[in-house]
């Protein structure tokens, strides 16, 4: 995969993933009590599609780092591995939620009822996402493949995620900001990551357009 293709694929996958997550998050706040099954299953389906695009993103990002500077291929591989682990954790959590909702004979709030997802969505996801963002930020800053703000913002967001890792000690009330499944730990951090991913995807895709002329046959002659 050449650099231009890698930039375009990484950018498009990032934009698609972010768009799905941005649509998904507000669906958690429509109902004050247990939401209808249709709401839960719809938001989970949208999230699953977003995670599929995210897997494409981390795969393409690894190829992009390799194309820009092969010496830092290991950083791209680290970002790929941690991003894949993060996506897998959320997919498992989504499956647990969907299964509980489908099996229940009455509306349930899976953010409370499905206790197995408390730290999967919370502390575990926050730690894995922090590792992913750190490796992405490192790969960007060392290879200069994108503007400096992308790498620096990745480091900042990684630090913010780490702050929420100890949230597993603070109960299981979704209405609380800092709890194992609190809205700050899960929804807010997910929303911030979504908009960051959108900005990163746009920046990456635009970088392919800016760099394309440098590889044109006319300029090489």
Short mmCIF file of C-alpha atoms in Angstrom, two decimals:
data_model
loop_
_atom_site.label_atom_id
_atom_site.label_comp_id
_atom_site.label_asym_id
_atom_site.label_seq_id
_atom_site.Cartn_x
_atom_site.Cartn_y
_atom_site.Cartn_z
CA UNK A 1 0.00 0.00 0.00
CA UNK A 2 1.54 3.33 -1.06
CA UNK A 3 1.45 6.40 1.15
CA UNK A 4 -1.34 8.25 -0.67
CA UNK A 5 -3.68 5.26 -0.60
CA UNK A 6 -2.84 4.64 3.05
CA UNK A 7 -3.66 8.25 3.93
CA UNK A 8 -6.98 8.17 2.12
CA UNK A 9 -8.04 4.82 3.57
CA UNK A 10 -6.99 5.82 7.09
CA UNK A 11 -8.82 9.12 6.78
CA UNK A 12 -12.03 7.68 5.37
CA UNK A 13 -12.13 4.87 7.93
CA UNK A 14 -11.55 7.36 10.75
CA UNK A 15 -14.33 9.64 9.51
CA UNK A 16 -16.78 6.74 9.08
CA UNK A 17 -15.97 5.32 12.51
CA UNK A 18 -16.33 8.70 14.20
CA UNK A 19 -19.63 9.44 12.43
CA UNK A 20 -21.12 6.19 13.73
CA UNK A 21 -19.97 6.87 17.30
CA UNK A 22 -21.26 10.45 17.19
CA UNK A 23 -24.70 9.18 16.17
CA UNK A 24 -24.61 6.39 18.78
CA UNK A 25 -23.80 8.35 21.95
CA UNK A 26 -26.93 10.60 22.09
CA UNK A 27 -29.16 7.51 21.87
CA UNK A 28 -28.11 6.66 25.44
CA UNK A 29 -29.79 9.80 26.78
CA UNK A 30 -33.21 9.75 25.11
CA UNK A 31 -35.00 7.83 27.87
CA UNK A 32 -34.79 8.46 31.61
CA UNK A 33 -35.79 4.89 32.54
CA UNK A 34 -35.23 1.51 30.87
CA UNK A 35 -35.23 2.21 27.11
CA UNK A 36 -37.22 0.11 24.62
CA UNK A 37 -35.37 -2.75 22.97
CA UNK A 38 -35.37 -0.92 19.65
CA UNK A 39 -33.34 1.94 21.13
CA UNK A 40 -30.74 -0.33 22.72
CA UNK A 41 -30.34 -2.59 19.70
CA UNK A 42 -30.17 0.37 17.30
CA UNK A 43 -27.40 2.11 19.24
CA UNK A 44 -25.49 -1.16 19.60
CA UNK A 45 -25.75 -1.87 15.87
CA UNK A 46 -24.49 1.63 15.03
CA UNK A 47 -21.64 1.16 17.51
CA UNK A 48 -20.71 -2.21 16.00
CA UNK A 49 -20.51 -0.63 12.54
CA UNK A 50 -18.32 2.12 13.98
CA UNK A 51 -16.00 -0.47 15.51
CA UNK A 52 -15.73 -2.28 12.18
CA UNK A 53 -14.55 0.96 10.57
CA UNK A 54 -12.22 1.51 13.52
CA UNK A 55 -10.54 -1.83 12.83
CA UNK A 56 -9.97 -0.69 9.25
CA UNK A 57 -8.58 2.57 10.61
CA UNK A 58 -5.99 0.97 12.89
CA UNK A 59 -4.94 -1.43 10.13
CA UNK A 60 -4.50 1.38 7.61
CA UNK A 61 -2.72 3.56 10.19
CA UNK A 62 -0.11 0.84 10.66
CA UNK A 63 0.48 0.76 6.91
CA UNK A 64 0.67 4.55 6.80
CA UNK A 65 3.36 4.74 9.46
CA UNK A 66 5.29 2.02 7.65
CA UNK A 67 5.04 3.88 4.34
CA UNK A 68 6.13 7.22 5.81
CA UNK A 69 9.02 5.92 7.93
CA UNK A 70 9.74 2.16 8.06
CA UNK A 71 11.95 2.67 11.13
CA UNK A 72 8.80 3.33 13.17
CA UNK A 73 6.77 0.45 11.83
CA UNK A 74 6.82 -0.99 15.36
CA UNK A 75 4.90 2.07 16.60
CA UNK A 76 2.26 1.56 13.94
CA UNK A 77 2.04 -2.11 14.90
CA UNK A 78 1.65 -1.16 18.58
CA UNK A 79 -1.18 1.22 17.65
CA UNK A 80 -2.79 -1.53 15.58
CA UNK A 81 -2.56 -4.08 18.40
CA UNK A 82 -3.91 -1.81 21.13
CA UNK A 83 -6.62 -0.45 18.86
CA UNK A 84 -7.68 -3.97 17.96
CA UNK A 85 -7.81 -4.99 21.64
CA UNK A 86 -9.91 -1.90 22.46
CA UNK A 87 -12.32 -2.64 19.61
CA UNK A 88 -12.62 -6.28 20.69
CA UNK A 89 -13.44 -5.30 24.28
CA UNK A 90 -16.24 -2.99 23.15
CA UNK A 91 -17.57 -5.62 20.73
CA UNK A 92 -17.74 -8.16 23.55
CA UNK A 93 -19.51 -5.63 25.78
CA UNK A 94 -21.99 -4.86 22.99
CA UNK A 95 -22.70 -8.57 22.58
CA UNK A 96 -23.39 -8.98 26.29
CA UNK A 97 -25.78 -6.03 26.26
CA UNK A 98 -27.61 -7.17 23.13
CA UNK A 99 -27.97 -10.71 24.43
CA UNK A 100 -29.46 -9.53 27.73
CA UNK A 101 -31.92 -7.22 25.97
CA UNK A 102 -33.04 -9.87 23.49
CA UNK A 103 -33.51 -12.47 26.23
CA UNK A 104 -35.43 -10.22 28.64
CA UNK A 105 -39.24 -10.31 28.48
CA UNK A 106 -39.48 -6.64 29.53
CA UNK A 107 -37.47 -3.46 28.84
CA UNK A 108 -34.18 -3.31 30.78
CA UNK A 109 -31.39 -0.78 31.08
CA UNK A 110 -28.33 -2.85 30.12
CA UNK A 111 -25.95 -0.18 31.44
CA UNK A 112 -27.15 -1.22 34.92
CA UNK A 113 -28.50 -4.76 34.49
CA UNK A 114 -25.54 -6.27 32.61
CA UNK A 115 -22.93 -6.11 35.37
CA UNK A 116 -20.29 -7.85 33.23
CA UNK A 117 -19.87 -4.71 31.15
CA UNK A 118 -19.14 -2.32 34.04
CA UNK A 119 -15.36 -2.31 33.82
CA UNK A 120 -15.26 -3.51 30.22
CA UNK A 121 -16.80 -0.21 29.11
CA UNK A 122 -15.10 1.61 31.99
CA UNK A 123 -11.65 0.97 33.47
CA UNK A 124 -10.47 -1.65 30.97
CA UNK A 125 -11.55 0.38 27.94
CA UNK A 126 -10.07 3.55 29.36
CA UNK A 127 -6.69 1.88 29.88
CA UNK A 128 -6.64 0.25 26.44
CA UNK A 129 -7.73 3.48 24.77
CA UNK A 130 -4.99 5.38 26.63
CA UNK A 131 -2.41 2.92 25.31
CA UNK A 132 -3.83 3.21 21.79
CA UNK A 133 -3.80 7.02 21.85
CA UNK A 134 -0.27 7.07 23.24
CA UNK A 135 1.06 4.85 20.46
CA UNK A 136 -0.83 6.83 17.81
CA UNK A 137 0.53 10.09 19.21
CA UNK A 138 4.05 8.70 19.32
CA UNK A 139 3.85 7.39 15.76
CA UNK A 140 2.57 10.73 14.49
CA UNK A 141 5.09 12.85 16.38
CA UNK A 142 8.09 10.74 15.38
CA UNK A 143 7.24 10.44 11.70
CA UNK A 144 5.66 13.91 11.23
CA UNK A 145 3.00 12.29 9.07
CA UNK A 146 0.31 14.70 10.30
CA UNK A 147 0.19 18.21 11.86
CA UNK A 148 1.64 18.49 15.37
CA UNK A 149 -1.75 19.08 17.02
CA UNK A 150 -2.85 15.55 16.14
CA UNK A 151 -0.02 13.94 18.06
CA UNK A 152 -0.21 16.33 21.00
CA UNK A 153 -3.97 15.97 21.33
CA UNK A 154 -3.58 12.18 21.31
CA UNK A 155 -1.24 12.40 24.31
CA UNK A 156 -3.61 14.74 26.16
CA UNK A 157 -6.61 12.51 25.52
CA UNK A 158 -4.59 9.47 26.63
CA UNK A 159 -3.89 11.21 29.93
CA UNK A 160 -7.57 12.05 30.43
CA UNK A 161 -8.50 8.41 29.85
CA UNK A 162 -6.01 7.29 32.48
CA UNK A 163 -7.75 9.53 35.02
CA UNK A 164 -10.87 7.36 34.68
CA UNK A 165 -9.14 4.00 35.15
CA UNK A 166 -9.72 3.96 38.97
CA UNK A 167 -13.46 4.61 38.46
CA UNK A 168 -14.20 0.94 39.19
CA UNK A 169 -13.95 1.81 42.92
CA UNK A 170 -16.84 4.30 42.75
CA UNK A 171 -19.99 2.26 42.31
CA UNK A 172 -22.24 1.39 39.40
CA UNK A 173 -24.64 4.29 39.01
CA UNK A 174 -24.73 5.49 35.37
CA UNK A 175 -26.10 8.87 36.46
CA UNK A 176 -22.90 9.57 38.39
CA UNK A 177 -20.05 11.24 36.54
CA UNK A 178 -17.21 9.16 38.02
CA UNK A 179 -18.37 5.56 38.46
CA UNK A 180 -17.54 2.18 36.97
CA UNK A 181 -20.28 2.75 34.40
CA UNK A 182 -20.81 6.47 35.01
CA UNK A 183 -21.65 8.86 32.21
CA UNK A 184 -18.28 10.58 32.50
CA UNK A 185 -16.35 7.31 32.39
CA UNK A 186 -18.24 5.92 29.43
CA UNK A 187 -20.43 8.31 27.43
CA UNK A 188 -18.38 11.49 27.83
CA UNK A 189 -15.06 9.82 27.12
CA UNK A 190 -16.60 8.04 24.16
CA UNK A 191 -17.98 11.30 22.76
CA UNK A 192 -14.65 13.12 23.14
CA UNK A 193 -12.83 10.25 21.44
CA UNK A 194 -15.40 10.29 18.62
CA UNK A 195 -14.87 13.96 17.80
CA UNK A 196 -11.10 13.56 18.09
CA UNK A 197 -11.27 10.65 15.66
CA UNK A 198 -13.37 12.74 13.28
CA UNK A 199 -10.80 15.55 13.32
CA UNK A 200 -7.94 13.07 12.88
CA UNK A 201 -9.71 11.35 9.99
CA UNK A 202 -10.36 14.63 8.18
CA UNK A 203 -6.76 15.77 8.71
CA UNK A 204 -5.41 12.45 7.43
CA UNK A 205 -7.60 12.43 4.33
CA UNK A 206 -6.74 16.04 3.50
CA UNK A 207 -3.04 15.24 3.86
CA UNK A 208 -3.34 12.76 0.99
CA UNK A 209 -4.67 15.52 -1.27
CA UNK A 210 -1.86 17.89 -0.32
CA UNK A 211 0.86 15.30 -0.86
CA UNK A 212 -0.46 13.76 -4.07
CA UNK A 213 1.11 16.36 -6.44
CA UNK A 214 4.56 15.59 -5.06
CA UNK A 215 4.30 12.09 -6.50
CA UNK A 216 2.91 13.05 -9.91
CA UNK A 217 4.92 11.95 -12.99
CA UNK A 218 5.02 15.52 -14.31
CA UNK A 219 6.94 16.79 -11.29
CA UNK A 220 9.30 13.82 -11.28
CA UNK A 221 10.51 14.82 -14.74
#
